[in-house]
JSON list of C-alpha atoms in Angstrom, two decimals:
[
{"chain": "A", "resi": 326, "resn": "UNK", "atom": "CA", "xyz": [75.21, 19.00, 53.21]},
{"chain": "A", "resi": 327, "resn": "UNK", "atom": "CA", "xyz": [73.16, 22.02, 53.25]},
{"chain": "A", "resi": 328, "resn": "UNK", "atom": "CA", "xyz": [71.37, 20.62, 49.77]},
{"chain": "A", "resi": 329, "resn": "UNK", "atom": "CA", "xyz": [70.28, 17.29, 51.32]},
{"chain": "A", "resi": 330, "resn": "UNK", "atom": "CA", "xyz": [67.70, 19.83, 52.71]},
{"chain": "A", "resi": 331, "resn": "UNK", "atom": "CA", "xyz": [64.58, 19.22, 50.62]},
{"chain": "A", "resi": 332, "resn": "UNK", "atom": "CA", "xyz": [63.91, 22.46, 52.64]},
{"chain": "A", "resi": 333, "resn": "UNK", "atom": "CA", "xyz": [59.16, 24.16, 53.11]},
{"chain": "A", "resi": 334, "resn": "UNK", "atom": "CA", "xyz": [59.76, 23.04, 56.79]},
{"chain": "A", "resi": 335, "resn": "UNK", "atom": "CA", "xyz": [59.56, 19.25, 55.10]},
{"chain": "A", "resi": 336, "resn": "UNK", "atom": "CA", "xyz": [62.63, 18.43, 57.77]},
{"chain": "A", "resi": 337, "resn": "UNK", "atom": "CA", "xyz": [60.18, 20.04, 60.69]},
{"chain": "A", "resi": 338, "resn": "UNK", "atom": "CA", "xyz": [58.03, 17.27, 59.56]},
{"chain": "A", "resi": 339, "resn": "UNK", "atom": "CA", "xyz": [60.03, 14.59, 59.62]},
{"chain": "A", "resi": 340, "resn": "UNK", "atom": "CA", "xyz": [61.24, 15.60, 62.56]},
{"chain": "A", "resi": 341, "resn": "UNK", "atom": "CA", "xyz": [57.91, 14.47, 63.80]},
{"chain": "A", "resi": 342, "resn": "UNK", "atom": "CA", "xyz": [57.69, 10.72, 61.71]},
{"chain": "A", "resi": 343, "resn": "UNK", "atom": "CA", "xyz": [55.90, 12.14, 58.78]},
{"chain": "A", "resi": 344, "resn": "UNK", "atom": "CA", "xyz": [58.06, 10.58, 56.54]},
{"chain": "A", "resi": 345, "resn": "UNK", "atom": "CA", "xyz": [56.14, 8.26, 54.02]},
{"chain": "A", "resi": 346, "resn": "UNK", "atom": "CA", "xyz": [55.21, 6.05, 56.31]},
{"chain": "A", "resi": 347, "resn": "UNK", "atom": "CA", "xyz": [53.35, 3.50, 55.18]},
{"chain": "A", "resi": 348, "resn": "UNK", "atom": "CA", "xyz": [52.55, 4.93, 51.72]},
{"chain": "A", "resi": 349, "resn": "UNK", "atom": "CA", "xyz": [53.20, 3.18, 48.21]},
{"chain": "A", "resi": 350, "resn": "UNK", "atom": "CA", "xyz": [54.72, 5.08, 45.33]},
{"chain": "A", "resi": 351, "resn": "UNK", "atom": "CA", "xyz": [55.69, 4.37, 42.03]},
{"chain": "A", "resi": 352, "resn": "UNK", "atom": "CA", "xyz": [58.93, 5.62, 39.62]},
{"chain": "A", "resi": 353, "resn": "UNK", "atom": "CA", "xyz": [58.93, 5.76, 36.18]},
{"chain": "A", "resi": 354, "resn": "UNK", "atom": "CA", "xyz": [62.70, 6.89, 34.85]},
{"chain": "A", "resi": 355, "resn": "UNK", "atom": "CA", "xyz": [65.51, 5.68, 34.04]},
{"chain": "A", "resi": 356, "resn": "UNK", "atom": "CA", "xyz": [68.10, 2.60, 34.71]},
{"chain": "A", "resi": 357, "resn": "UNK", "atom": "CA", "xyz": [69.33, 3.11, 38.38]},
{"chain": "A", "resi": 358, "resn": "UNK", "atom": "CA", "xyz": [71.54, 0.50, 40.78]},
{"chain": "A", "resi": 359, "resn": "UNK", "atom": "CA", "xyz": [69.51, -0.45, 43.18]},
{"chain": "A", "resi": 360, "resn": "UNK", "atom": "CA", "xyz": [72.12, 0.21, 46.61]},
{"chain": "A", "resi": 361, "resn": "UNK", "atom": "CA", "xyz": [73.12, 3.59, 46.71]},
{"chain": "A", "resi": 362, "resn": "UNK", "atom": "CA", "xyz": [73.40, 4.10, 50.43]},
{"chain": "A", "resi": 363, "resn": "UNK", "atom": "CA", "xyz": [71.30, 7.02, 50.12]},
{"chain": "A", "resi": 364, "resn": "UNK", "atom": "CA", "xyz": [67.40, 4.80, 49.30]},
{"chain": "A", "resi": 365, "resn": "UNK", "atom": "CA", "xyz": [69.36, 1.32, 49.63]},
{"chain": "A", "resi": 366, "resn": "UNK", "atom": "CA", "xyz": [65.97, -1.06, 50.98]},
{"chain": "A", "resi": 367, "resn": "UNK", "atom": "CA", "xyz": [63.60, 1.97, 49.75]},
{"chain": "A", "resi": 368, "resn": "UNK", "atom": "CA", "xyz": [62.80, -0.08, 46.64]},
{"chain": "A", "resi": 369, "resn": "UNK", "atom": "CA", "xyz": [60.71, -2.91, 46.95]},
{"chain": "A", "resi": 370, "resn": "UNK", "atom": "CA", "xyz": [60.00, -4.59, 43.51]},
{"chain": "A", "resi": 371, "resn": "UNK", "atom": "CA", "xyz": [63.01, -3.14, 40.59]},
{"chain": "A", "resi": 372, "resn": "UNK", "atom": "CA", "xyz": [62.01, -3.53, 36.84]},
{"chain": "A", "resi": 373, "resn": "UNK", "atom": "CA", "xyz": [63.04, -3.22, 33.38]},
{"chain": "A", "resi": 374, "resn": "UNK", "atom": "CA", "xyz": [60.87, -2.33, 30.22]},
{"chain": "A", "resi": 375, "resn": "UNK", "atom": "CA", "xyz": [63.54, -3.05, 26.88]},
{"chain": "A", "resi": 376, "resn": "UNK", "atom": "CA", "xyz": [67.02, -2.55, 28.36]},
{"chain": "A", "resi": 377, "resn": "UNK", "atom": "CA", "xyz": [68.96, -4.88, 27.58]},
{"chain": "A", "resi": 378, "resn": "UNK", "atom": "CA", "xyz": [72.47, -6.64, 29.89]},
{"chain": "A", "resi": 379, "resn": "UNK", "atom": "CA", "xyz": [74.25, -3.21, 26.54]},
{"chain": "A", "resi": 380, "resn": "UNK", "atom": "CA", "xyz": [72.63, -0.95, 27.55]},
{"chain": "A", "resi": 381, "resn": "UNK", "atom": "CA", "xyz": [74.21, 0.74, 31.26]},
{"chain": "A", "resi": 382, "resn": "UNK", "atom": "CA", "xyz": [73.05, -0.44, 35.14]},
{"chain": "A", "resi": 383, "resn": "UNK", "atom": "CA", "xyz": [72.85, 2.90, 36.39]},
{"chain": "A", "resi": 384, "resn": "UNK", "atom": "CA", "xyz": [72.62, 6.72, 34.33]},
{"chain": "A", "resi": 385, "resn": "UNK", "atom": "CA", "xyz": [72.48, 10.30, 36.30]},
{"chain": "A", "resi": 386, "resn": "UNK", "atom": "CA", "xyz": [68.05, 10.45, 36.31]},
{"chain": "A", "resi": 387, "resn": "UNK", "atom": "CA", "xyz": [67.57, 7.83, 37.46]},
{"chain": "A", "resi": 388, "resn": "UNK", "atom": "CA", "xyz": [69.59, 7.60, 40.63]},
{"chain": "A", "resi": 389, "resn": "UNK", "atom": "CA", "xyz": [68.98, 11.35, 41.39]},
{"chain": "A", "resi": 390, "resn": "UNK", "atom": "CA", "xyz": [65.78, 11.33, 41.65]},
{"chain": "A", "resi": 391, "resn": "UNK", "atom": "CA", "xyz": [65.05, 8.36, 43.60]},
{"chain": "A", "resi": 392, "resn": "UNK", "atom": "CA", "xyz": [66.40, 10.28, 46.18]},
{"chain": "A", "resi": 393, "resn": "UNK", "atom": "CA", "xyz": [65.02, 12.92, 45.55]},
{"chain": "A", "resi": 394, "resn": "UNK", "atom": "CA", "xyz": [62.46, 10.96, 46.24]},
{"chain": "A", "resi": 395, "resn": "UNK", "atom": "CA", "xyz": [62.86, 8.67, 48.70]},
{"chain": "A", "resi": 396, "resn": "UNK", "atom": "CA", "xyz": [66.20, 9.27, 50.14]},
{"chain": "A", "resi": 397, "resn": "UNK", "atom": "CA", "xyz": [67.52, 8.52, 53.47]},
{"chain": "A", "resi": 398, "resn": "UNK", "atom": "CA", "xyz": [69.02, 11.95, 53.73]},
{"chain": "A", "resi": 399, "resn": "UNK", "atom": "CA", "xyz": [67.74, 13.88, 50.23]},
{"chain": "A", "resi": 400, "resn": "UNK", "atom": "CA", "xyz": [64.37, 12.79, 49.98]},
{"chain": "A", "resi": 401, "resn": "UNK", "atom": "CA", "xyz": [60.63, 14.53, 50.54]},
{"chain": "A", "resi": 402, "resn": "UNK", "atom": "CA", "xyz": [59.60, 10.92, 52.16]},
{"chain": "A", "resi": 403, "resn": "UNK", "atom": "CA", "xyz": [62.41, 9.24, 52.78]},
{"chain": "A", "resi": 404, "resn": "UNK", "atom": "CA", "xyz": [60.32, 6.24, 54.23]},
{"chain": "A", "resi": 405, "resn": "UNK", "atom": "CA", "xyz": [58.04, 5.24, 51.22]},
{"chain": "A", "resi": 406, "resn": "UNK", "atom": "CA", "xyz": [57.61, 2.34, 49.81]},
{"chain": "A", "resi": 407, "resn": "UNK", "atom": "CA", "xyz": [59.03, 2.63, 46.28]},
{"chain": "A", "resi": 408, "resn": "UNK", "atom": "CA", "xyz": [58.25, 0.14, 42.90]},
{"chain": "A", "resi": 409, "resn": "UNK", "atom": "CA", "xyz": [60.52, 1.50, 40.74]},
{"chain": "A", "resi": 410, "resn": "UNK", "atom": "CA", "xyz": [59.89, 0.62, 36.39]},
{"chain": "A", "resi": 411, "resn": "UNK", "atom": "CA", "xyz": [63.21, 1.28, 34.20]},
{"chain": "A", "resi": 412, "resn": "UNK", "atom": "CA", "xyz": [63.22, 2.10, 30.61]},
{"chain": "A", "resi": 413, "resn": "UNK", "atom": "CA", "xyz": [65.08, 4.22, 28.25]},
{"chain": "A", "resi": 414, "resn": "UNK", "atom": "CA", "xyz": [63.97, 7.64, 27.30]},
{"chain": "A", "resi": 415, "resn": "UNK", "atom": "CA", "xyz": [65.45, 8.77, 24.95]},
{"chain": "A", "resi": 416, "resn": "UNK", "atom": "CA", "xyz": [64.29, 5.65, 22.56]},
{"chain": "A", "resi": 417, "resn": "UNK", "atom": "CA", "xyz": [61.88, 7.16, 20.07]},
{"chain": "A", "resi": 418, "resn": "UNK", "atom": "CA", "xyz": [59.47, 4.33, 21.47]},
{"chain": "A", "resi": 419, "resn": "UNK", "atom": "CA", "xyz": [59.95, 5.50, 24.07]},
{"chain": "A", "resi": 420, "resn": "UNK", "atom": "CA", "xyz": [55.77, 6.42, 25.16]},
{"chain": "A", "resi": 421, "resn": "UNK", "atom": "CA", "xyz": [54.88, 2.28, 24.23]},
{"chain": "A", "resi": 422, "resn": "UNK", "atom": "CA", "xyz": [57.84, 1.93, 27.17]},
{"chain": "A", "resi": 423, "resn": "UNK", "atom": "CA", "xyz": [56.00, 3.91, 29.15]},
{"chain": "A", "resi": 424, "resn": "UNK", "atom": "CA", "xyz": [52.62, 2.24, 28.84]},
{"chain": "A", "resi": 425, "resn": "UNK", "atom": "CA", "xyz": [53.82, -1.59, 29.58]},
{"chain": "A", "resi": 426, "resn": "UNK", "atom": "CA", "xyz": [55.83, 0.27, 32.13]},
{"chain": "A", "resi": 427, "resn": "UNK", "atom": "CA", "xyz": [51.78, 2.04, 33.99]},
{"chain": "A", "resi": 428, "resn": "UNK", "atom": "CA", "xyz": [49.87, -1.96, 32.79]},
{"chain": "A", "resi": 429, "resn": "UNK", "atom": "CA", "xyz": [52.58, -3.37, 34.80]},
{"chain": "A", "resi": 430, "resn": "UNK", "atom": "CA", "xyz": [52.41, -0.84, 37.75]},
{"chain": "A", "resi": 431, "resn": "UNK", "atom": "CA", "xyz": [48.65, -1.28, 37.40]},
{"chain": "A", "resi": 432, "resn": "UNK", "atom": "CA", "xyz": [49.07, -5.22, 36.99]},
{"chain": "A", "resi": 433, "resn": "UNK", "atom": "CA", "xyz": [50.62, -5.02, 40.88]},
{"chain": "A", "resi": 434, "resn": "UNK", "atom": "CA", "xyz": [48.11, -3.35, 42.28]},
{"chain": "A", "resi": 435, "resn": "UNK", "atom": "CA", "xyz": [45.45, -5.54, 41.47]},
{"chain": "A", "resi": 436, "resn": "UNK", "atom": "CA", "xyz": [47.24, -7.74, 43.79]},
{"chain": "A", "resi": 437, "resn": "UNK", "atom": "CA", "xyz": [48.10, -6.25, 46.83]},
{"chain": "A", "resi": 438, "resn": "UNK", "atom": "CA", "xyz": [45.69, -5.59, 49.81]},
{"chain": "A", "resi": 439, "resn": "UNK", "atom": "CA", "xyz": [44.92, -1.41, 50.10]},
{"chain": "A", "resi": 440, "resn": "UNK", "atom": "CA", "xyz": [46.44, 0.04, 52.32]},
{"chain": "A", "resi": 441, "resn": "UNK", "atom": "CA", "xyz": [49.77, -1.13, 50.31]},
{"chain": "A", "resi": 442, "resn": "UNK", "atom": "CA", "xyz": [48.60, 0.75, 46.53]},
{"chain": "A", "resi": 443, "resn": "UNK", "atom": "CA", "xyz": [50.38, 2.18, 44.35]},
{"chain": "A", "resi": 444, "resn": "UNK", "atom": "CA", "xyz": [48.71, 5.83, 44.57]},
{"chain": "A", "resi": 445, "resn": "UNK", "atom": "CA", "xyz": [51.09, 8.33, 42.72]},
{"chain": "A", "resi": 446, "resn": "UNK", "atom": "CA", "xyz": [53.58, 7.77, 39.52]},
{"chain": "A", "resi": 447, "resn": "UNK", "atom": "CA", "xyz": [56.32, 9.71, 39.58]},
{"chain": "A", "resi": 448, "resn": "UNK", "atom": "CA", "xyz": [58.02, 9.92, 35.98]},
{"chain": "A", "resi": 449, "resn": "UNK", "atom": "CA", "xyz": [59.99, 12.79, 35.14]},
{"chain": "A", "resi": 450, "resn": "UNK", "atom": "CA", "xyz": [59.57, 12.81, 31.17]},
{"chain": "A", "resi": 451, "resn": "UNK", "atom": "CA", "xyz": [56.85, 14.33, 28.76]},
{"chain": "A", "resi": 452, "resn": "UNK", "atom": "CA", "xyz": [56.17, 10.94, 27.65]},
{"chain": "A", "resi": 453, "resn": "UNK", "atom": "CA", "xyz": [53.13, 13.14, 24.68]},
{"chain": "A", "resi": 454, "resn": "UNK", "atom": "CA", "xyz": [56.12, 15.01, 22.88]},
{"chain": "A", "resi": 455, "resn": "UNK", "atom": "CA", "xyz": [55.40, 14.88, 19.27]},
{"chain": "A", "resi": 456, "resn": "UNK", "atom": "CA", "xyz": [58.47, 16.29, 18.38]},
{"chain": "A", "resi": 457, "resn": "UNK", "atom": "CA", "xyz": [60.54, 13.25, 20.04]},
{"chain": "A", "resi": 458, "resn": "UNK", "atom": "CA", "xyz": [58.93, 10.38, 20.36]},
{"chain": "A", "resi": 459, "resn": "UNK", "atom": "CA", "xyz": [56.73, 7.97, 18.23]},
{"chain": "A", "resi": 460, "resn": "UNK", "atom": "CA", "xyz": [53.29, 7.13, 19.10]},
{"chain": "A", "resi": 461, "resn": "UNK", "atom": "CA", "xyz": [52.78, 9.15, 22.17]},
{"chain": "A", "resi": 462, "resn": "UNK", "atom": "CA", "xyz": [48.87, 8.44, 21.85]},
{"chain": "A", "resi": 463, "resn": "UNK", "atom": "CA", "xyz": [50.17, 4.49, 23.42]},
{"chain": "A", "resi": 464, "resn": "UNK", "atom": "CA", "xyz": [50.93, 6.82, 26.73]},
{"chain": "A", "resi": 465, "resn": "UNK", "atom": "CA", "xyz": [48.30, 8.68, 26.30]},
{"chain": "A", "resi": 466, "resn": "UNK", "atom": "CA", "xyz": [46.08, 5.56, 26.43]},
{"chain": "A", "resi": 467, "resn": "UNK", "atom": "CA", "xyz": [47.92, 3.97, 29.57]},
{"chain": "A", "resi": 468, "resn": "UNK", "atom": "CA", "xyz": [47.48, 7.12, 31.68]},
{"chain": "A", "resi": 469, "resn": "UNK", "atom": "CA", "xyz": [43.52, 7.21, 31.20]},
{"chain": "A", "resi": 470, "resn": "UNK", "atom": "CA", "xyz": [44.24, 3.07, 32.52]},
{"chain": "A", "resi": 471, "resn": "UNK", "atom": "CA", "xyz": [46.53, 4.44, 35.68]},
{"chain": "A", "resi": 472, "resn": "UNK", "atom": "CA", "xyz": [43.56, 7.16, 36.07]},
{"chain": "A", "resi": 473, "resn": "UNK", "atom": "CA", "xyz": [40.53, 5.15, 36.15]},
{"chain": "A", "resi": 474, "resn": "UNK", "atom": "CA", "xyz": [42.21, 2.20, 38.74]},
{"chain": "A", "resi": 475, "resn": "UNK", "atom": "CA", "xyz": [42.85, 5.25, 40.63]},
{"chain": "A", "resi": 476, "resn": "UNK", "atom": "CA", "xyz": [46.78, 6.36, 40.24]},
{"chain": "A", "resi": 477, "resn": "UNK", "atom": "CA", "xyz": [47.72, 9.34, 40.29]},
{"chain": "A", "resi": 478, "resn": "UNK", "atom": "CA", "xyz": [50.03, 9.79, 37.54]},
{"chain": "A", "resi": 479, "resn": "UNK", "atom": "CA", "xyz": [52.93, 12.99, 37.57]},
{"chain": "A", "resi": 480, "resn": "UNK", "atom": "CA", "xyz": [54.88, 13.94, 34.57]},
{"chain": "A", "resi": 481, "resn": "UNK", "atom": "CA", "xyz": [55.82, 16.92, 32.60]},
{"chain": "A", "resi": 482, "resn": "UNK", "atom": "CA", "xyz": [53.48, 17.54, 30.16]},
{"chain": "A", "resi": 483, "resn": "UNK", "atom": "CA", "xyz": [52.69, 20.79, 30.71]},
{"chain": "A", "resi": 484, "resn": "UNK", "atom": "CA", "xyz": [49.79, 20.98, 29.04]},
{"chain": "A", "resi": 485, "resn": "UNK", "atom": "CA", "xyz": [48.00, 18.52, 30.94]},
{"chain": "A", "resi": 486, "resn": "UNK", "atom": "CA", "xyz": [46.78, 18.18, 34.39]},
{"chain": "A", "resi": 487, "resn": "UNK", "atom": "CA", "xyz": [49.80, 15.68, 35.20]},
{"chain": "A", "resi": 488, "resn": "UNK", "atom": "CA", "xyz": [51.34, 18.58, 35.60]},
{"chain": "A", "resi": 489, "resn": "UNK", "atom": "CA", "xyz": [51.27, 19.66, 39.35]},
{"chain": "A", "resi": 490, "resn": "UNK", "atom": "CA", "xyz": [54.67, 20.75, 40.26]},
{"chain": "A", "resi": 491, "resn": "UNK", "atom": "CA", "xyz": [56.53, 22.92, 38.11]},
{"chain": "A", "resi": 492, "resn": "UNK", "atom": "CA", "xyz": [60.56, 23.91, 39.10]},
{"chain": "A", "resi": 493, "resn": "UNK", "atom": "CA", "xyz": [60.74, 27.41, 41.18]},
{"chain": "A", "resi": 494, "resn": "UNK", "atom": "CA", "xyz": [64.08, 27.36, 43.85]},
{"chain": "A", "resi": 495, "resn": "UNK", "atom": "CA", "xyz": [64.40, 28.69, 47.53]},
{"chain": "A", "resi": 496, "resn": "UNK", "atom": "CA", "xyz": [67.63, 31.12, 48.68]},
{"chain": "A", "resi": 497, "resn": "UNK", "atom": "CA", "xyz": [69.81, 29.29, 50.18]},
{"chain": "A", "resi": 498, "resn": "UNK", "atom": "CA", "xyz": [70.10, 30.73, 53.25]},
{"chain": "A", "resi": 499, "resn": "UNK", "atom": "CA", "xyz": [66.48, 30.48, 53.96]},
{"chain": "A", "resi": 500, "resn": "UNK", "atom": "CA", "xyz": [65.35, 26.99, 52.81]},
{"chain": "A", "resi": 501, "resn": "UNK", "atom": "CA", "xyz": [62.38, 27.06, 54.53]},
{"chain": "A", "resi": 502, "resn": "UNK", "atom": "CA", "xyz": [60.69, 31.24, 54.02]},
{"chain": "A", "resi": 503, "resn": "UNK", "atom": "CA", "xyz": [58.05, 30.10, 51.31]},
{"chain": "A", "resi": 504, "resn": "UNK", "atom": "CA", "xyz": [57.89, 34.29, 50.51]},
{"chain": "A", "resi": 505, "resn": "UNK", "atom": "CA", "xyz": [61.93, 33.32, 49.48]},
{"chain": "A", "resi": 506, "resn": "UNK", "atom": "CA", "xyz": [61.35, 30.90, 46.99]},
{"chain": "A", "resi": 507, "resn": "UNK", "atom": "CA", "xyz": [60.76, 31.91, 43.45]},
{"chain": "A", "resi": 508, "resn": "UNK", "atom": "CA", "xyz": [59.13, 30.34, 40.04]},
{"chain": "A", "resi": 509, "resn": "UNK", "atom": "CA", "xyz": [62.18, 29.46, 37.35]},
{"chain": "A", "resi": 510, "resn": "UNK", "atom": "CA", "xyz": [64.98, 29.09, 38.14]},
{"chain": "A", "resi": 511, "resn": "UNK", "atom": "CA", "xyz": [68.58, 30.46, 39.20]},
{"chain": "A", "resi": 512, "resn": "UNK", "atom": "CA", "xyz": [69.50, 30.97, 35.49]},
{"chain": "A", "resi": 513, "resn": "UNK", "atom": "CA", "xyz": [66.23, 32.36, 34.33]},
{"chain": "A", "resi": 514, "resn": "UNK", "atom": "CA", "xyz": [64.37, 28.87, 33.36]},
{"chain": "A", "resi": 515, "resn": "UNK", "atom": "CA", "xyz": [61.23, 27.92, 33.68]},
{"chain": "A", "resi": 516, "resn": "UNK", "atom": "CA", "xyz": [59.70, 31.09, 34.12]},
{"chain": "A", "resi": 517, "resn": "UNK", "atom": "CA", "xyz": [55.51, 30.57, 32.97]},
{"chain": "A", "resi": 518, "resn": "UNK", "atom": "CA", "xyz": [54.63, 27.91, 35.19]},
{"chain": "A", "resi": 519, "resn": "UNK", "atom": "CA", "xyz": [50.66, 26.64, 34.21]},
{"chain": "A", "resi": 520, "resn": "UNK", "atom": "CA", "xyz": [48.43, 27.03, 35.95]},
{"chain": "A", "resi": 521, "resn": "UNK", "atom": "CA", "xyz": [47.50, 24.16, 37.41]},
{"chain": "A", "resi": 522, "resn": "UNK", "atom": "CA", "xyz": [50.91, 23.40, 39.40]},
{"chain": "A", "resi": 523, "resn": "UNK", "atom": "CA", "xyz": [52.47, 24.63, 41.71]},
{"chain": "A", "resi": 524, "resn": "UNK", "atom": "CA", "xyz": [56.04, 25.73, 42.20]},
{"chain": "A", "resi": 525, "resn": "UNK", "atom": "CA", "xyz": [58.43, 23.11, 43.70]},
{"chain": "A", "resi": 526, "resn": "UNK", "atom": "CA", "xyz": [62.19, 23.73, 44.90]},
{"chain": "A", "resi": 527, "resn": "UNK", "atom": "CA", "xyz": [64.19, 21.67, 42.19]},
{"chain": "A", "resi": 528, "resn": "UNK", "atom": "CA", "xyz": [67.33, 24.65, 42.74]},
{"chain": "A", "resi": 529, "resn": "UNK", "atom": "CA", "xyz": [70.11, 23.99, 45.09]},
{"chain": "A", "resi": 530, "resn": "UNK", "atom": "CA", "xyz": [69.96, 20.70, 46.08]},
{"chain": "A", "resi": 531, "resn": "UNK", "atom": "CA", "xyz": [72.04, 17.42, 46.32]},
{"chain": "A", "resi": 532, "resn": "UNK", "atom": "CA", "xyz": [70.83, 13.86, 44.28]},
{"chain": "A", "resi": 533, "resn": "UNK", "atom": "CA", "xyz": [72.80, 10.49, 45.01]},
{"chain": "A", "resi": 534, "resn": "UNK", "atom": "CA", "xyz": [74.96, 9.51, 41.85]},
{"chain": "A", "resi": 535, "resn": "UNK", "atom": "CA", "xyz": [76.21, 6.41, 41.24]},
{"chain": "A", "resi": 536, "resn": "UNK", "atom": "CA", "xyz": [77.63, 5.14, 37.08]},
{"chain": "A", "resi": 537, "resn": "UNK", "atom": "CA", "xyz": [78.73, 1.28, 38.51]},
{"chain": "A", "resi": 538, "resn": "UNK", "atom": "CA", "xyz": [78.49, -0.64, 40.87]},
{"chain": "A", "resi": 539, "resn": "UNK", "atom": "CA", "xyz": [80.44, 0.07, 44.31]},
{"chain": "A", "resi": 540, "resn": "UNK", "atom": "CA", "xyz": [81.52, 3.67, 42.67]},
{"chain": "A", "resi": 541, "resn": "UNK", "atom": "CA", "xyz": [78.57, 5.41, 44.96]},
{"chain": "A", "resi": 542, "resn": "UNK", "atom": "CA", "xyz": [78.73, 9.54, 45.31]},
{"chain": "A", "resi": 543, "resn": "UNK", "atom": "CA", "xyz": [76.95, 13.28, 45.76]},
{"chain": "A", "resi": 544, "resn": "UNK", "atom": "CA", "xyz": [75.77, 15.72, 43.34]},
{"chain": "A", "resi": 545, "resn": "UNK", "atom": "CA", "xyz": [75.03, 18.97, 43.79]},
{"chain": "A", "resi": 546, "resn": "UNK", "atom": "CA", "xyz": [73.54, 21.28, 41.09]},
{"chain": "A", "resi": 547, "resn": "UNK", "atom": "CA", "xyz": [72.50, 24.63, 41.84]},
{"chain": "A", "resi": 548, "resn": "UNK", "atom": "CA", "xyz": [70.10, 25.12, 38.48]},
{"chain": "A", "resi": 549, "resn": "UNK", "atom": "CA", "xyz": [67.65, 21.78, 38.36]},
{"chain": "A", "resi": 550, "resn": "UNK", "atom": "CA", "xyz": [65.34, 21.46, 35.86]},
{"chain": "A", "resi": 551, "resn": "UNK", "atom": "CA", "xyz": [61.59, 19.29, 35.87]},
{"chain": "A", "resi": 552, "resn": "UNK", "atom": "CA", "xyz": [62.44, 16.51, 36.58]},
{"chain": "A", "resi": 553, "resn": "UNK", "atom": "CA", "xyz": [63.50, 16.93, 40.57]},
{"chain": "A", "resi": 554, "resn": "UNK", "atom": "CA", "xyz": [60.33, 18.59, 41.09]},
{"chain": "A", "resi": 555, "resn": "UNK", "atom": "CA", "xyz": [58.56, 15.48, 40.37]},
{"chain": "A", "resi": 556, "resn": "UNK", "atom": "CA", "xyz": [59.85, 13.22, 42.41]},
{"chain": "A", "resi": 557, "resn": "UNK", "atom": "CA", "xyz": [59.83, 15.90, 45.44]},
{"chain": "A", "resi": 558, "resn": "UNK", "atom": "CA", "xyz": [56.30, 16.97, 44.43]},
{"chain": "A", "resi": 559, "resn": "UNK", "atom": "CA", "xyz": [55.23, 13.19, 44.30]},
{"chain": "A", "resi": 560, "resn": "UNK", "atom": "CA", "xyz": [57.56, 12.52, 48.22]},
{"chain": "A", "resi": 561, "resn": "UNK", "atom": "CA", "xyz": [55.17, 15.28, 49.56]},
{"chain": "A", "resi": 562, "resn": "UNK", "atom": "CA", "xyz": [51.97, 13.74, 48.02]},
{"chain": "A", "resi": 563, "resn": "UNK", "atom": "CA", "xyz": [52.70, 10.61, 50.12]},
{"chain": "A", "resi": 564, "resn": "UNK", "atom": "CA", "xyz": [53.26, 12.28, 53.17]},
{"chain": "A", "resi": 565, "resn": "UNK", "atom": "CA", "xyz": [50.06, 13.61, 52.92]},
{"chain": "A", "resi": 566, "resn": "UNK", "atom": "CA", "xyz": [48.52, 9.99, 52.67]},
{"chain": "A", "resi": 567, "resn": "UNK", "atom": "CA", "xyz": [50.83, 8.86, 55.70]},
{"chain": "A", "resi": 568, "resn": "UNK", "atom": "CA", "xyz": [48.61, 11.94, 57.46]},
{"chain": "A", "resi": 569, "resn": "UNK", "atom": "CA", "xyz": [45.14, 10.56, 55.92]},
{"chain": "A", "resi": 570, "resn": "UNK", "atom": "CA", "xyz": [44.65, 7.22, 54.23]},
{"chain": "A", "resi": 571, "resn": "UNK", "atom": "CA", "xyz": [41.76, 8.05, 53.04]},
{"chain": "A", "resi": 572, "resn": "UNK", "atom": "CA", "xyz": [42.41, 11.29, 50.91]},
{"chain": "A", "resi": 573, "resn": "UNK", "atom": "CA", "xyz": [41.83, 10.63, 46.72]},
{"chain": "A", "resi": 574, "resn": "UNK", "atom": "CA", "xyz": [44.95, 12.07, 44.75]},
{"chain": "A", "resi": 575, "resn": "UNK", "atom": "CA", "xyz": [42.68, 14.71, 43.19]},
{"chain": "A", "resi": 576, "resn": "UNK", "atom": "CA", "xyz": [41.50, 15.46, 47.04]},
{"chain": "A", "resi": 577, "resn": "UNK", "atom": "CA", "xyz": [45.33, 15.32, 48.91]},
{"chain": "A", "resi": 578, "resn": "UNK", "atom": "CA", "xyz": [46.22, 18.40, 44.68]},
{"chain": "A", "resi": 579, "resn": "UNK", "atom": "CA", "xyz": [43.40, 20.13, 45.74]},
{"chain": "A", "resi": 580, "resn": "UNK", "atom": "CA", "xyz": [44.33, 20.74, 49.54]},
{"chain": "A", "resi": 581, "resn": "UNK", "atom": "CA", "xyz": [48.45, 21.35, 48.07]}
]
């Protein structure tokens, strides 16, 4: 139960009614079953790219990142409106699928009123990694299109301005004390934080877990990784947009 608390006084903001209400963001990640009690009813649209009936309907990754952003008892923004695009991060052509996912989100935004537009996209991957993926230039081009359309892109590309949130961990007994929050994770990884990024708590957290219909559970992880930082931070941005919806993504990042 302690691991559900995002720490850094986020729960105090929730108690004030600052929960991401009326703010729309998106996640591009691995498949998930949408009716886990932690985020059931939070997902406005669930869209897939490249998935078939032979693929597993859920994963470890998708439910975890969704709960960290929009989970009812876990997320930093439990009342946010969420668009979700599921794809295969493990395929060599993932950058092309990611580009299709971003283009779909861009098209959705064209139909939405100004107050309901998707403001940011959380992608817990580095789809520009040429060692693991082919045609990563397709992802770069799609990111540019999304940014030109006013959508903030947040991912794991360490040397890019899209890498805003970096793994850190708090003292599990003093979760709200930022002076006791440390860059990296408890095992000593992620110690070199890029200059443009912010330490974002990923250790000692509980996340949603589901691999088959009806098999709803939770997982506690002392370590965490970069993947967990992106949805946490995206949820924090949603809290800011609830307070002041006139801020651009760049203005809100500058405040952070």
